[in-house]
mmCIF file of C-alpha atoms in Angstrom:
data_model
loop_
_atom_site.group_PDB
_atom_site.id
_atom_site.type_symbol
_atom_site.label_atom_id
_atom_site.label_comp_id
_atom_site.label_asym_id
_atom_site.label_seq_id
_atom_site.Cartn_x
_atom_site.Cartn_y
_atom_site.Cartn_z
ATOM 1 C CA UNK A 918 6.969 -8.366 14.605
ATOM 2 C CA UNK A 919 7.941 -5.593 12.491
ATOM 3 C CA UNK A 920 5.219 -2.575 12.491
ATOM 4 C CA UNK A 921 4.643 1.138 11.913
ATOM 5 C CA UNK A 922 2.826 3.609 14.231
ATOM 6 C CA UNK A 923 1.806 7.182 11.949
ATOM 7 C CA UNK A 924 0.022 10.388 13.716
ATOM 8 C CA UNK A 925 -3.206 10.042 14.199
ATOM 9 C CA UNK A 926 -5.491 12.153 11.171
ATOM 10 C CA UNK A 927 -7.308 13.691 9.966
ATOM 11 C CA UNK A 928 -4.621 16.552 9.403
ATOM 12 C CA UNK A 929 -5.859 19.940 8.092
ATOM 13 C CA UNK A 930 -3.777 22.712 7.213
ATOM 14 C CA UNK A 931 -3.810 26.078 5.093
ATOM 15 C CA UNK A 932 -2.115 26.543 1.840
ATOM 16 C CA UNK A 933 1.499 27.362 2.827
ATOM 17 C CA UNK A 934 1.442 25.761 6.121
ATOM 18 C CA UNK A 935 4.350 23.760 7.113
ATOM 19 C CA UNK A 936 3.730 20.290 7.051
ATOM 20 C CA UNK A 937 4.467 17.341 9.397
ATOM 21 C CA UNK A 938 3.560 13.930 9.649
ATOM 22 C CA UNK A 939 4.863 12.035 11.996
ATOM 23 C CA UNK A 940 6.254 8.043 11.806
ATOM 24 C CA UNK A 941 7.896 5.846 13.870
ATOM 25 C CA UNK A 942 8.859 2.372 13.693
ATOM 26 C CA UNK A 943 9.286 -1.374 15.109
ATOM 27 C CA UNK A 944 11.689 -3.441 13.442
ATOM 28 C CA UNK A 945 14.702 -6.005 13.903
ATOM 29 C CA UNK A 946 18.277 -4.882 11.690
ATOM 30 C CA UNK A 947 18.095 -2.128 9.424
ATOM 31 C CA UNK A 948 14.801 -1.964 7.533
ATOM 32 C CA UNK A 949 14.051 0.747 4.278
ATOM 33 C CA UNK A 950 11.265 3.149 5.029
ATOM 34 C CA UNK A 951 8.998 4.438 2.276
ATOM 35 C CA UNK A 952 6.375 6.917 2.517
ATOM 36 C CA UNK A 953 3.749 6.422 0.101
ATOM 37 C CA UNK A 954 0.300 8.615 -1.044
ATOM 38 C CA UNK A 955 -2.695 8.165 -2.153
ATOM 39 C CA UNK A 956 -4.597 10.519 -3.763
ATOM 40 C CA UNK A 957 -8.873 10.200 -3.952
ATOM 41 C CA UNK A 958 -9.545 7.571 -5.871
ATOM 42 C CA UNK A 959 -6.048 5.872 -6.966
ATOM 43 C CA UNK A 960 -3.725 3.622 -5.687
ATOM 44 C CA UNK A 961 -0.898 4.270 -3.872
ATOM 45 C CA UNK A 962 2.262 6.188 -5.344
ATOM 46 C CA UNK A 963 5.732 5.944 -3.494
ATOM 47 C CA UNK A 964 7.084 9.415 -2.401
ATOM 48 C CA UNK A 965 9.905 9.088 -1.065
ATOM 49 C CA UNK A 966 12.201 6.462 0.436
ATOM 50 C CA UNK A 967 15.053 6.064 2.549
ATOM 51 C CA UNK A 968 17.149 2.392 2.545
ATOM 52 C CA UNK A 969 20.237 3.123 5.334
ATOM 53 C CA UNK A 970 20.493 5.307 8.634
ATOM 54 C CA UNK A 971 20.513 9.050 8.469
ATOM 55 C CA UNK A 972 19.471 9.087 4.689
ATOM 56 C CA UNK A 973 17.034 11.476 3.864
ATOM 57 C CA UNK A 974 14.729 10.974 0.943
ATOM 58 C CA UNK A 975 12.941 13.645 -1.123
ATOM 59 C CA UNK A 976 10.735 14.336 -3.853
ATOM 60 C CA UNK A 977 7.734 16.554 -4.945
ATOM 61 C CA UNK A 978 9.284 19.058 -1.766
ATOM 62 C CA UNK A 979 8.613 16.679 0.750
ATOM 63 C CA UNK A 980 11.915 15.031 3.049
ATOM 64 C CA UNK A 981 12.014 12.454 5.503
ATOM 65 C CA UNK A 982 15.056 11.666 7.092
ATOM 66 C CA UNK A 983 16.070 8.091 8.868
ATOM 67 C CA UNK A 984 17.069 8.397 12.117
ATOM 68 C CA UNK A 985 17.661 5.134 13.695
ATOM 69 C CA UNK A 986 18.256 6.545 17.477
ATOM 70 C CA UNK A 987 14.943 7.468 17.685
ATOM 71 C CA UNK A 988 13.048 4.916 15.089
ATOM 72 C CA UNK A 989 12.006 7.900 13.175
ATOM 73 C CA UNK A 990 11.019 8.817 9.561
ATOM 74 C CA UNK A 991 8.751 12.014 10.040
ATOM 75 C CA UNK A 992 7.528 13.761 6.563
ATOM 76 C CA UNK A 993 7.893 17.413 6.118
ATOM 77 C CA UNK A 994 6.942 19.710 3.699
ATOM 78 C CA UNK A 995 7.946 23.646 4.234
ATOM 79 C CA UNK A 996 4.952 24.950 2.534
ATOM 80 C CA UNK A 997 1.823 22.557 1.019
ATOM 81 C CA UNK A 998 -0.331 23.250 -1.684
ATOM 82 C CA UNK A 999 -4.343 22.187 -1.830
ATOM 83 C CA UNK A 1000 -3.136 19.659 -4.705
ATOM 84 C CA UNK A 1001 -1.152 17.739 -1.663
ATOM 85 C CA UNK A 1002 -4.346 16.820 -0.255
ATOM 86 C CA UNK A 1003 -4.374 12.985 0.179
ATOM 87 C CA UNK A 1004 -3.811 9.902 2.417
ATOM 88 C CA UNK A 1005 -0.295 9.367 3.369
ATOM 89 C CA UNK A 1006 1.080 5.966 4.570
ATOM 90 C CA UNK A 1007 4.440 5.319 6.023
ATOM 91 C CA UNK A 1008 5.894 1.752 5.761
ATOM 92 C CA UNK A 1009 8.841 -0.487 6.024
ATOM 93 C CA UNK A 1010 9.799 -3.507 4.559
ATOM 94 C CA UNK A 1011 12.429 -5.214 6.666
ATOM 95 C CA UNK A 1012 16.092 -6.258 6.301
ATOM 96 C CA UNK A 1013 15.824 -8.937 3.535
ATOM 97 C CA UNK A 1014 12.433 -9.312 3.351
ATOM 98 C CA UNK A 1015 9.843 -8.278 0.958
ATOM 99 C CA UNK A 1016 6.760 -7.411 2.587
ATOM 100 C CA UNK A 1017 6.138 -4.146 3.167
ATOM 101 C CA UNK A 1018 4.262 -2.937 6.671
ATOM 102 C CA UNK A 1019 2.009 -0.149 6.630
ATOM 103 C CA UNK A 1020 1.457 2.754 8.649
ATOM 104 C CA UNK A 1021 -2.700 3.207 8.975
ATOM 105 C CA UNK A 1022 -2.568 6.478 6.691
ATOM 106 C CA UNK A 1023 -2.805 9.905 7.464
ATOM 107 C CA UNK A 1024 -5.467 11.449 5.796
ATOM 108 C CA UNK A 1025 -4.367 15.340 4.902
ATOM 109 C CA UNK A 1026 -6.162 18.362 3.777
ATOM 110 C CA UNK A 1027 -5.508 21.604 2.560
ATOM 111 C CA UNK A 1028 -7.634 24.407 2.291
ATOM 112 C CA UNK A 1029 -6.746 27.077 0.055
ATOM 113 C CA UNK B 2 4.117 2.629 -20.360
ATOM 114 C CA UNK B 3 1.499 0.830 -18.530
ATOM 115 C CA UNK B 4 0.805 0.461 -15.074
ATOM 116 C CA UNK B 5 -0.456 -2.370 -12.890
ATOM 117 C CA UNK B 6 -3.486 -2.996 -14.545
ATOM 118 C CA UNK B 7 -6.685 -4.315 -12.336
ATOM 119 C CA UNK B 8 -10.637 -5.309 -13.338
ATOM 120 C CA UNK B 9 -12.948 -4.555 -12.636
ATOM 121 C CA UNK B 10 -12.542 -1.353 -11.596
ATOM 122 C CA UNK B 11 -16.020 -1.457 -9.400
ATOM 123 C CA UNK B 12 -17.926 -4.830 -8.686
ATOM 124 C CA UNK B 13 -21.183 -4.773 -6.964
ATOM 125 C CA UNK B 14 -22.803 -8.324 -6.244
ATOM 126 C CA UNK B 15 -24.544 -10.273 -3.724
ATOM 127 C CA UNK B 16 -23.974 -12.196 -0.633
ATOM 128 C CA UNK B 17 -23.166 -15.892 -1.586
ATOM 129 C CA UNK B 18 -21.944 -14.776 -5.267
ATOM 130 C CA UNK B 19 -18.412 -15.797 -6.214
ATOM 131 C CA UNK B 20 -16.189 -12.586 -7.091
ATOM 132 C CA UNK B 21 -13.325 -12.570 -9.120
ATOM 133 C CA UNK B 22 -10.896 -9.635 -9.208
ATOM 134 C CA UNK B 23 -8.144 -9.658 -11.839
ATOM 135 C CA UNK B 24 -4.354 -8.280 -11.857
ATOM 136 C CA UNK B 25 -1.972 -7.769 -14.593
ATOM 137 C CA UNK B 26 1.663 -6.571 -13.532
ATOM 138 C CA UNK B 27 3.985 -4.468 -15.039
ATOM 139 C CA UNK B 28 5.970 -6.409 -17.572
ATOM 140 C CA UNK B 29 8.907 -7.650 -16.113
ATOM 141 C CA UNK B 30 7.801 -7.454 -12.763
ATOM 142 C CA UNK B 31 8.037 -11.010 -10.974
ATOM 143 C CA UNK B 32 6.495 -9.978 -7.590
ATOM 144 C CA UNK B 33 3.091 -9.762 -7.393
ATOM 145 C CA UNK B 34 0.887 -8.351 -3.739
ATOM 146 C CA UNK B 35 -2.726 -8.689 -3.266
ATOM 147 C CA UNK B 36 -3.966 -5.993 -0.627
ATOM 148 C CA UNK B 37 -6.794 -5.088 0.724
ATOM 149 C CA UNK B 38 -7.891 -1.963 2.375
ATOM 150 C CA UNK B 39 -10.803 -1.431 4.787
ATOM 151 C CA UNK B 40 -11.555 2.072 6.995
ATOM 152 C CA UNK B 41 -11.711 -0.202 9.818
ATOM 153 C CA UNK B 42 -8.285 -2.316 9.454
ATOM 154 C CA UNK B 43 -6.288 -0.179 6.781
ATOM 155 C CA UNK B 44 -4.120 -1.434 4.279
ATOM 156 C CA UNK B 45 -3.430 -5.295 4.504
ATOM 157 C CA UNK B 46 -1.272 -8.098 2.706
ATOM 158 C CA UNK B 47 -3.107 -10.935 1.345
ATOM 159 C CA UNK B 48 -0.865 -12.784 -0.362
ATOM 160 C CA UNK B 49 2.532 -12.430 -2.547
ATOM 161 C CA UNK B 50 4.124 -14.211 -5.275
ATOM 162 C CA UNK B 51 7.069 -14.381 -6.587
ATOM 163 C CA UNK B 52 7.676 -16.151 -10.255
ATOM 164 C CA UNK B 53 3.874 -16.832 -10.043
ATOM 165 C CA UNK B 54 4.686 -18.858 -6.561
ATOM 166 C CA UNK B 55 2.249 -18.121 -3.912
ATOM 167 C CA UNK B 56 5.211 -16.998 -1.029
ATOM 168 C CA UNK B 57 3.169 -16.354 1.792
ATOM 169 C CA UNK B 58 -0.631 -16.152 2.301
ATOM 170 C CA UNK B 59 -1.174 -16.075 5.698
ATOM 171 C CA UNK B 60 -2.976 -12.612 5.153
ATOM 172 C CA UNK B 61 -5.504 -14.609 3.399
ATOM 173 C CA UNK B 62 -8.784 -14.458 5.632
ATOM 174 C CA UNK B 63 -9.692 -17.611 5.476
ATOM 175 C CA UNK B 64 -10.807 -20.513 3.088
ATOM 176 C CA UNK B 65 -13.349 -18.412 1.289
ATOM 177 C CA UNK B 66 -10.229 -16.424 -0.598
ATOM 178 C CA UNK B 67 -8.105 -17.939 -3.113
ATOM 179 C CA UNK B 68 -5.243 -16.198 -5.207
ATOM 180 C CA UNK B 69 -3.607 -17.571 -8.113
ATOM 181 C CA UNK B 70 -1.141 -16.583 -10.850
ATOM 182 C CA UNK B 71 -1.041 -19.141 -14.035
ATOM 183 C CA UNK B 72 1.588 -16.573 -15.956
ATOM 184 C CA UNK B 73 3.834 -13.671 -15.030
ATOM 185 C CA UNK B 74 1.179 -11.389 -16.837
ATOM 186 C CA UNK B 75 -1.754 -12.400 -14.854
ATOM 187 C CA UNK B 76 -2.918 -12.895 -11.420
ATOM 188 C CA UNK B 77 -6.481 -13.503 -10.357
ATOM 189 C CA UNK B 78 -8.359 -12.786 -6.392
ATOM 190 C CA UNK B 79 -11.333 -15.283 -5.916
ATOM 191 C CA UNK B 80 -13.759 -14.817 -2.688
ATOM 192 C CA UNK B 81 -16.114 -17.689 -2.924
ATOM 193 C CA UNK B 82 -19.000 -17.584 -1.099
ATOM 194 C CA UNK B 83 -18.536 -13.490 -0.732
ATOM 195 C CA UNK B 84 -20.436 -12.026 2.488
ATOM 196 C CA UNK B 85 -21.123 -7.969 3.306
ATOM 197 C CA UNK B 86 -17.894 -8.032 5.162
ATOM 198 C CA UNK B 87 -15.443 -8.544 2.291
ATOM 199 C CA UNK B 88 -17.070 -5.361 0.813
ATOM 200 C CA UNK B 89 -13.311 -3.231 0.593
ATOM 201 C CA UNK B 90 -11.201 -1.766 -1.888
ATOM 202 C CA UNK B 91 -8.433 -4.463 -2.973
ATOM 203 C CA UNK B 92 -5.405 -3.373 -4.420
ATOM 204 C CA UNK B 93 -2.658 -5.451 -6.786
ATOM 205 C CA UNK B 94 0.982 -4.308 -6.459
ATOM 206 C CA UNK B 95 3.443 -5.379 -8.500
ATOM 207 C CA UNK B 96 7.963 -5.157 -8.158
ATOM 208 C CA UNK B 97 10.894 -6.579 -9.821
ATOM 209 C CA UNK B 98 13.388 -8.023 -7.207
ATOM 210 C CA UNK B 99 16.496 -6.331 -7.593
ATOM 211 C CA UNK B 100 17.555 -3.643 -5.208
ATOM 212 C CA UNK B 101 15.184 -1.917 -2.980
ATOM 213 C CA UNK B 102 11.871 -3.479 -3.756
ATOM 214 C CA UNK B 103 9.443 -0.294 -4.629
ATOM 215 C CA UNK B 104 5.911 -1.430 -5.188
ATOM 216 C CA UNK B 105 3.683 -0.094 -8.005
ATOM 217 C CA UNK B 106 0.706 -0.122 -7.095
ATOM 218 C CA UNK B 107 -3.002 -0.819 -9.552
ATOM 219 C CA UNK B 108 -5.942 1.455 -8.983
ATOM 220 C CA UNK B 109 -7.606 -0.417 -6.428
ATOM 221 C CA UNK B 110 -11.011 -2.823 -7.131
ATOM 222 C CA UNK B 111 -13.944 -1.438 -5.272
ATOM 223 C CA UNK B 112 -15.965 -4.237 -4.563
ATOM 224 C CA UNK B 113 -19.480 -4.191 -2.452
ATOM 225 C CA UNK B 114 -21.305 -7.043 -1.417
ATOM 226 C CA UNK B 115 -24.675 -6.431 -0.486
#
């Protein structure tokens, strides 16, 4: 079945660091990848998503980019801020379906 | 405009008490995802509807859980008898069906079972 492998956390970085998360994925077609946060206390948010091969979604300064040869859909950010502390979750939701898989989080934080 | 809306927000009770968390989607919305998340096995699907049809439930535990939605503005999550290990935080998502189906997500139900 369909499924999502993220970095392993805790991730903890300076203010102005250069941020990446890494995601890869299992899926039959051509899935839409999301990356979603959480910040303490509230329920996930979508960042950023990405629906066809070699797309690259954005928001908030963070990218990730689809890459299909290598199942990839990595989250960077060129320079984080302590208010991007959170738990980040990457996730698919496959080619017609509606379900969306989740990554296990990634739990980042900055320190100013 | 308002959110997914979820109650209680926190629910403390005791092993063997029924439990019964509450979802209201955005309006319009006709999807509606029960999740619940857990340290130990992340974030996980329950159950989904769409046009308050139970679609698939086989992330249900087991015969203890029950989900229903009477309306499109209302879903309820019952655990009934609920044990220590159902103590998570269980979030309703809600998404409309056309296009790319982003999922707004409620602030989560804390729920401990003691």
């Amino acid at each position: 079945g369909d499924s999502v492998t993220q970095m392993e956390g805790p991730v903890t970085l300076s203010e102005e660091a250069f941020l990446t998360i890494n995601c890869t994925y299992t899926a039959t077609g051509y899935p839409s990848l999301f990356w979603y946060v959480q910040y303490p206390g509230e329920g996930l948010q979508l960042l950023l998503k990405a629906t066809k091969a070699d797309d690259k979604g954005s928001n908030k300064g963070f990218e990730a980019t689809y890459r299909k040869e290598t199942t990839s859909f990595h989250l960077e950010k060129g320079s984080v801020q302590v208010s991007d502390s959170a738990v980040y979750f990457c996730a698919l939701q496959g080619q017609g379906a509606q379900k969306l898989v989740f990554g296990q989080g990634t739990r980042l934080t900055i320190n100013p | 405009d308002a959110g997914v809306i979820q109650s209680p927000r926190h629910e403390v009770t005791e092993m063997g008490q029924e439990v019964t968390l509450r979802c209201k989607p955005i309006s319009g919305h006709n999807s509606l995802f029960w999740y619940r998340q857990t340290m130990m096995r992340g974030l996980e699907l329950l159950i989904y509807f769409n046009n308050n049809v139970p679609i698939d439930d086989s992330g249900m535990p087991e015969d203890r859980f029950s989900a229903k939605m009477p309306n499109a503005s209302f879903s309820t999550l019952k655990i009934q008898p609920s044990e220590p290990r159902d103590s998570a935080v269980y979030f309703c998502a809600s998404s409309s069906r056309t296009g790319i189906n982003e999922q707004f997500f409620g602030p989560g139900t804390r729920l401990t079972v003691l």
